[in-house]
Every structure is written in structure tokens, then in C-alpha cells.
């Protein structure tokens, strides 16, 4: 009997909702390899003889791959979660491994289109990680979706700085080895949790659910502070191999601490189920669940896939994929993400060249990249938690914060267009923060307006605008203007130099992006007006059951007492 109980507890720990959340944190912490392109892009440019336009084309292919998740979303509609994670693991390793072989000269120099394909495949793998873990967690915690999105995307934001610390400990200051590292590590993490991350039927809710998320927030914030401290220290002090190793070990401890919180919650829940089975109330099936499980008598005749495209349900109900895509609300989201995320990606991908043009040292440029990663995290958790607080307490529509973020982003872009002493530090802070803040807001807005039934596909549709924006702003605008300025500079042996030096290298392109972002901010205000009444209602009523499991009654009483005081 004891052995059966132990087996039951072990299975409960491995497949529980909280364990799934922790596993998703780890996967997200390794899913931000695309943000490290600025670190190793110089190696690609130098070893393969590319100019800036070619490098920016590769960068655009990366951004397209990272954002075109419609394939993973559609696959997720018909396959289990473990299959999505497996595909993501394989594509991540294959893509980056081929890039590493090419850059290190271990294979014959590939054609340029092949390099673009490799980085597209590698970057596209993060969509499988997002769809497999992020979408699953949102469905497992529907009433805490914004907080969940903020935390999960926050770990993605930290991943650039985290992976940098780990690769420095393993490989030293060898940026080409970073390409190999971001190929094998995220792949292994996904493989380890194929069985853990799965969609669970939400039959019960713990009364302390939000408090647990705050515990996760504090631990992730501690990790962010540590990574920032290490980043700034390493800029000023030459670390030894031992020091890099110690830094990586401490970072890993912070990464795994949420696992302690998750296991504790699973054990408490297991004890409650064992000791007080009568307290477990199975929630009534919600209307959307009843529709998904109709009896034979209630089955309706099948309709054409295209019949109700323009006959949309009320906001908050489950839209079909085409109903959502062809809605005005999605069009506004598309414009906002095209400009907002597109300009952010362009700025982040060109930080290395911006630092070089303004005569910053390489170590300082790496600091910019790490700072972007950390402030990226701050933006994600801030928008996730603050937007939820403003919505629940004051009924402030979530699109209001999206508009504010776009206005702030335009300021950061202006600071690069007209640089002054220390402006790049502040600009990297603003761009990292606003880039991070946009994603949870956009994903939460999509889930709230269009429902969760086809969320795995719709949230990927929502971010498809960003690669278009990245291509237009990065390759067609920034890359071309940079190369035009570079040609004006004298090179060696009468050849035109591929490197541009001076303020003029990025001045015009960032002025254009700043203006476009300002216009997008005003466009997003239209969404605020359109959804104002919708956000005044109870958004999560349809997901709320009749009863809750009280896992920690004492903790709840303490929280109530503290609130009363």
C-alpha cells in the first residue's frame, strides 16, 4: 500500500500543474537564444565575409522564424504537447549546429540562402517551446493568465543574460562557441520535460494561487538582480575561469529555486486530497466545455469553415481562427506589433553595430545586450502583474498599457537617433523594457478578446506582424542606410569599408522608426476605445468554478488579516 502511495505521489509531482509551471520556466529560460544574435553576429560577418545588408537579412530571417509560429499552433491543434516540444528540441539543435559548423569552418562555406534557412529553423524552434509550454500553462491557469504570461515571458527575457553567464563559465570568451551552446542546451531541457508539461483539466483551484505566483515573481526578480550585478561587475573586473563558474552556479541555483515552491504546492495539494477528499469539488462543465462534448442528440449539422467569418460572437467568447484574423481588433493588434516589435527587434539586433559605430568597446557592447535581456524581463513581469492589478481593481483596459508602452518606445528610439553621453545605456533600458512589456500584453489581449479554444494558433497569428516589421525596418531601412553611409568611408587598398563609424550610421533609420512607433501608439488607442466596455465586465466568469480547494487555511487567514489592517 505504501509503495502504491509513493508511486501515486511521484506521478502527482511529475505531472502536476505547479511542476508543469516550473518546467515551463526552465524551457523559457533557454528559449531566448535569438536575443543573443548581436553577440555572435560579428563572427558570422567576419568569418563568412558578409556585409551589413547580408547580416541584417540573416537577422530578419531569424526574426521571421522566431515570430511565424502559425505552423506550431496548427500542429498543436491536432497533436499532444510532448510532440510539439520534441519538434522544438530537434529544430533548435539542427539549426544552430549547422550555423556553428559553417562559422567555425568545419564544413564548406554554405550559400547565403542556406545560412538564412539555418537561422530561420533555429529561431522557429522557440515557437514550439512557446506553444508547448506557454499555451499549456495559460489553459491550466485561465484566471491568472496575465500573471502567468508575464512570468513565462520574463524568463525568456532573462535567458539572454543567463545563457551568457553559463557559456562564459563553460567556454570562456569564445563567442563562436556560444552558437553551439544555444543549440544543445535548450534542446536537452525540452527533452527532459516531455512527460511533465501537459494540459490538465482544471477541476479545482487553490485559494493561495496568486500568492504562489508572487513567490515565483520574487525569486525571478532575485535572479534578475543577480544577473544585472554580474553583468555590471564583469564590465569593470576581469573575471577568472573560476569566477565565471561560480557566477554560473549561483545563477543556476536561482533558476531552480522555483522548483522548491512548485514541489511544496504539489505536496500540499496531495495531502489535502488524501486527508480531506470531501473538500474536493469538481467544477461544473463550462458552456464551452459542453459544446466540445455534445451528446449525440445535441449534435448540430456541420457548417462550412467559411460560413461565420463575419458573424462574430461577442468579445470574450471563443472565436474561430478566421473570425479572429478578419476582425478589426486583430488588425489593430497587427499594426501595433508590426511597428512596436519590429522596431524593437531592429534596435536589439543592431546593438553590436550601434556600439561599434559610436566607438564603444566590445565588452561594453556585450553589456548592452545583457542589459536589454534584463530589462526585457522587467518589462514582461511588470506588464503581466501591473496590467492585471489595474484591470481587476480599477477596470483599466489592458490596451491602455500597450499604448503607453509604444509612446515610451518612441523616446528610446529617439535617443539612438540623437545619441549623447550615456544615451545608449538608457536607450537599451527603454527598448528592452518596452519590448518585453509588449508581448504579455498582446498575448493576454488576444486570449481575452478571442477566447482560449484556438489560442495556440491565434497567439502565434498575433505575433506574425513582428517579422514583417523587422524585415522592413531592419533590412530594407536600417541595413540599406547603414551600407550607404559605410560606402562613403575610405577603406583599405581603395576598397570601400563595410564598417560605418559615426552618428550618421543609424540617425535617419531610427528617426523613421521613432515616428512610426508614435503613429502606432495613436492607432492602438482605437483598441482602447473599442474594448472599454468589454473590460468593465467580469472577464474570467466563464472559467470560474463554484468552489475552491483551501490548501493553506492559515495562510489565507493571515492574508485576510493583513488586508484588513
PDB file of C-alpha atoms in Angstrom, residues 32-142:
ATOM      1  CA  UNK A  32      15.701  33.355 -25.711  1.00  0.00           C
ATOM      2  CA  UNK A  33      18.704  32.425 -27.813  1.00  0.00           C
ATOM      3  CA  UNK A  34      17.502  34.714 -30.602  1.00  0.00           C
ATOM      4  CA  UNK A  35      18.305  37.733 -28.429  1.00  0.00           C
ATOM      5  CA  UNK A  36      21.998  36.798 -28.432  1.00  0.00           C
ATOM      6  CA  UNK A  37      22.418  37.349 -32.160  1.00  0.00           C
ATOM      7  CA  UNK A  38      24.224  40.645 -31.516  1.00  0.00           C
ATOM      8  CA  UNK A  39      26.910  38.758 -29.546  1.00  0.00           C
ATOM      9  CA  UNK A  40      27.932  36.345 -32.303  1.00  0.00           C
ATOM     10  CA  UNK A  41      26.824  38.308 -35.381  1.00  0.00           C
ATOM     11  CA  UNK A  42      30.307  39.802 -35.744  1.00  0.00           C
ATOM     12  CA  UNK A  43      31.732  36.261 -36.054  1.00  0.00           C
ATOM     13  CA  UNK A  44      29.300  35.484 -38.879  1.00  0.00           C
ATOM     14  CA  UNK A  45      30.133  38.747 -40.616  1.00  0.00           C
ATOM     15  CA  UNK A  46      33.912  38.294 -40.284  1.00  0.00           C
ATOM     16  CA  UNK A  47      34.264  34.543 -40.896  1.00  0.00           C
ATOM     17  CA  UNK A  48      31.845  34.375 -43.814  1.00  0.00           C
ATOM     18  CA  UNK A  49      32.660  37.770 -45.353  1.00  0.00           C
ATOM     19  CA  UNK A  50      29.175  39.285 -45.160  1.00  0.00           C
ATOM     20  CA  UNK A  51      28.318  42.982 -45.402  1.00  0.00           C
ATOM     21  CA  UNK A  52      25.798  44.704 -43.146  1.00  0.00           C
ATOM     22  CA  UNK A  53      22.872  44.216 -45.523  1.00  0.00           C
ATOM     23  CA  UNK A  54      23.545  40.464 -45.673  1.00  0.00           C
ATOM     24  CA  UNK A  55      23.871  40.322 -41.888  1.00  0.00           C
ATOM     25  CA  UNK A  56      20.617  42.214 -41.445  1.00  0.00           C
ATOM     26  CA  UNK A  57      18.943  39.865 -43.929  1.00  0.00           C
ATOM     27  CA  UNK A  58      20.021  36.932 -41.748  1.00  0.00           C
ATOM     28  CA  UNK A  59      18.732  38.817 -38.736  1.00  0.00           C
ATOM     29  CA  UNK A  60      15.377  39.356 -40.444  1.00  0.00           C
ATOM     30  CA  UNK A  61      15.181  35.637 -41.267  1.00  0.00           C
ATOM     31  CA  UNK A  62      15.835  34.956 -37.598  1.00  0.00           C
ATOM     32  CA  UNK A  63      13.062  37.326 -36.557  1.00  0.00           C
ATOM     33  CA  UNK A  64      10.683  35.836 -39.101  1.00  0.00           C
ATOM     34  CA  UNK A  65      11.473  32.343 -37.866  1.00  0.00           C
ATOM     35  CA  UNK A  66      11.001  33.416 -34.247  1.00  0.00           C
ATOM     36  CA  UNK A  67       7.643  35.033 -34.936  1.00  0.00           C
ATOM     37  CA  UNK A  68       5.984  32.814 -37.535  1.00  0.00           C
ATOM     38  CA  UNK A  69       4.516  30.323 -35.128  1.00  0.00           C
ATOM     39  CA  UNK A  70       1.369  29.550 -37.097  1.00  0.00           C
ATOM     40  CA  UNK A  71       2.803  26.138 -38.038  1.00  0.00           C
ATOM     41  CA  UNK A  72       3.433  25.145 -34.433  1.00  0.00           C
ATOM     42  CA  UNK A  73      -0.004  26.475 -33.490  1.00  0.00           C
ATOM     43  CA  UNK A  74      -1.815  24.445 -36.128  1.00  0.00           C
ATOM     44  CA  UNK A  75       0.199  21.318 -35.275  1.00  0.00           C
ATOM     45  CA  UNK A  76      -0.740  21.820 -31.620  1.00  0.00           C
ATOM     46  CA  UNK A  77      -4.426  21.734 -32.566  1.00  0.00           C
ATOM     47  CA  UNK A  78      -4.117  18.053 -33.531  1.00  0.00           C
ATOM     48  CA  UNK A  79      -1.077  16.667 -31.623  1.00  0.00           C
ATOM     49  CA  UNK A  80      -0.171  16.247 -27.939  1.00  0.00           C
ATOM     50  CA  UNK A  81       2.107  18.690 -26.137  1.00  0.00           C
ATOM     51  CA  UNK A  82       5.069  16.317 -25.939  1.00  0.00           C
ATOM     52  CA  UNK A  83       5.209  16.120 -29.737  1.00  0.00           C
ATOM     53  CA  UNK A  84       5.370  19.929 -30.015  1.00  0.00           C
ATOM     54  CA  UNK A  85       8.236  20.072 -27.501  1.00  0.00           C
ATOM     55  CA  UNK A  86      10.063  17.280 -29.325  1.00  0.00           C
ATOM     56  CA  UNK A  87       9.857  19.112 -32.653  1.00  0.00           C
ATOM     57  CA  UNK A  88      11.130  22.277 -30.994  1.00  0.00           C
ATOM     58  CA  UNK A  89      14.074  20.437 -29.488  1.00  0.00           C
ATOM     59  CA  UNK A  90      15.117  18.905 -32.808  1.00  0.00           C
ATOM     60  CA  UNK A  91      14.791  22.091 -34.878  1.00  0.00           C
ATOM     61  CA  UNK A  92      16.686  24.137 -32.287  1.00  0.00           C
ATOM     62  CA  UNK A  93      19.680  21.814 -32.302  1.00  0.00           C
ATOM     63  CA  UNK A  94      19.809  21.267 -36.064  1.00  0.00           C
ATOM     64  CA  UNK A  95      19.577  24.984 -36.903  1.00  0.00           C
ATOM     65  CA  UNK A  96      22.242  26.284 -34.542  1.00  0.00           C
ATOM     66  CA  UNK A  97      24.526  23.293 -35.060  1.00  0.00           C
ATOM     67  CA  UNK A  98      24.652  23.940 -38.800  1.00  0.00           C
ATOM     68  CA  UNK A  99      25.405  27.642 -38.206  1.00  0.00           C
ATOM     69  CA  UNK A 100      28.219  26.692 -35.820  1.00  0.00           C
ATOM     70  CA  UNK A 101      29.715  24.272 -38.350  1.00  0.00           C
ATOM     71  CA  UNK A 102      29.695  26.988 -41.010  1.00  0.00           C
ATOM     72  CA  UNK A 103      31.127  29.783 -38.849  1.00  0.00           C
ATOM     73  CA  UNK A 104      33.933  27.594 -37.484  1.00  0.00           C
ATOM     74  CA  UNK A 105      34.842  26.325 -40.957  1.00  0.00           C
ATOM     75  CA  UNK A 106      34.073  22.677 -40.182  1.00  0.00           C
ATOM     76  CA  UNK A 107      32.018  22.443 -43.373  1.00  0.00           C
ATOM     77  CA  UNK A 108      32.377  24.159 -46.744  1.00  0.00           C
ATOM     78  CA  UNK A 109      31.061  27.720 -46.762  1.00  0.00           C
ATOM     79  CA  UNK A 110      27.303  27.436 -47.308  1.00  0.00           C
ATOM     80  CA  UNK A 111      25.375  29.532 -49.772  1.00  0.00           C
ATOM     81  CA  UNK A 112      23.882  32.658 -48.227  1.00  0.00           C
ATOM     82  CA  UNK A 113      20.331  31.349 -48.603  1.00  0.00           C
ATOM     83  CA  UNK A 114      21.347  28.230 -46.691  1.00  0.00           C
ATOM     84  CA  UNK A 115      22.578  30.311 -43.743  1.00  0.00           C
ATOM     85  CA  UNK A 116      19.277  32.189 -43.797  1.00  0.00           C
ATOM     86  CA  UNK A 117      17.443  28.860 -43.748  1.00  0.00           C
ATOM     87  CA  UNK A 118      19.524  27.543 -40.846  1.00  0.00           C
ATOM     88  CA  UNK A 119      18.859  30.569 -38.665  1.00  0.00           C
ATOM     89  CA  UNK A 120      15.170  30.536 -39.625  1.00  0.00           C
ATOM     90  CA  UNK A 121      14.884  26.902 -38.481  1.00  0.00           C
ATOM     91  CA  UNK A 122      16.794  27.576 -35.266  1.00  0.00           C
ATOM     92  CA  UNK A 123      14.734  30.642 -34.364  1.00  0.00           C
ATOM     93  CA  UNK A 124      11.442  28.979 -35.308  1.00  0.00           C
ATOM     94  CA  UNK A 125      12.090  26.323 -32.674  1.00  0.00           C
ATOM     95  CA  UNK A 126      11.177  28.790 -29.917  1.00  0.00           C
ATOM     96  CA  UNK A 127       7.606  28.860 -31.243  1.00  0.00           C
ATOM     97  CA  UNK A 128       7.301  25.162 -30.487  1.00  0.00           C
ATOM     98  CA  UNK A 129       8.622  25.829 -26.973  1.00  0.00           C
ATOM     99  CA  UNK A 130       6.142  28.702 -26.554  1.00  0.00           C
ATOM    100  CA  UNK A 131       3.206  26.726 -27.895  1.00  0.00           C
ATOM    101  CA  UNK A 132       4.078  23.641 -25.880  1.00  0.00           C
ATOM    102  CA  UNK A 133       4.667  25.320 -22.528  1.00  0.00           C
ATOM    103  CA  UNK A 134       3.194  28.834 -22.546  1.00  0.00           C
ATOM    104  CA  UNK A 135      -0.168  27.945 -24.099  1.00  0.00           C
ATOM    105  CA  UNK A 136      -0.491  24.902 -21.836  1.00  0.00           C
ATOM    106  CA  UNK A 137       0.145  26.973 -18.695  1.00  0.00           C
ATOM    107  CA  UNK A 138      -2.372  29.640 -19.736  1.00  0.00           C
ATOM    108  CA  UNK A 139      -5.025  26.973 -20.217  1.00  0.00           C
ATOM    109  CA  UNK A 140      -4.111  25.359 -16.882  1.00  0.00           C
ATOM    110  CA  UNK A 141      -4.390  28.714 -15.041  1.00  0.00           C
ATOM    111  CA  UNK A 142      -7.009  30.675 -17.032  1.00  0.00           C
TER     112      UNK A 142
END
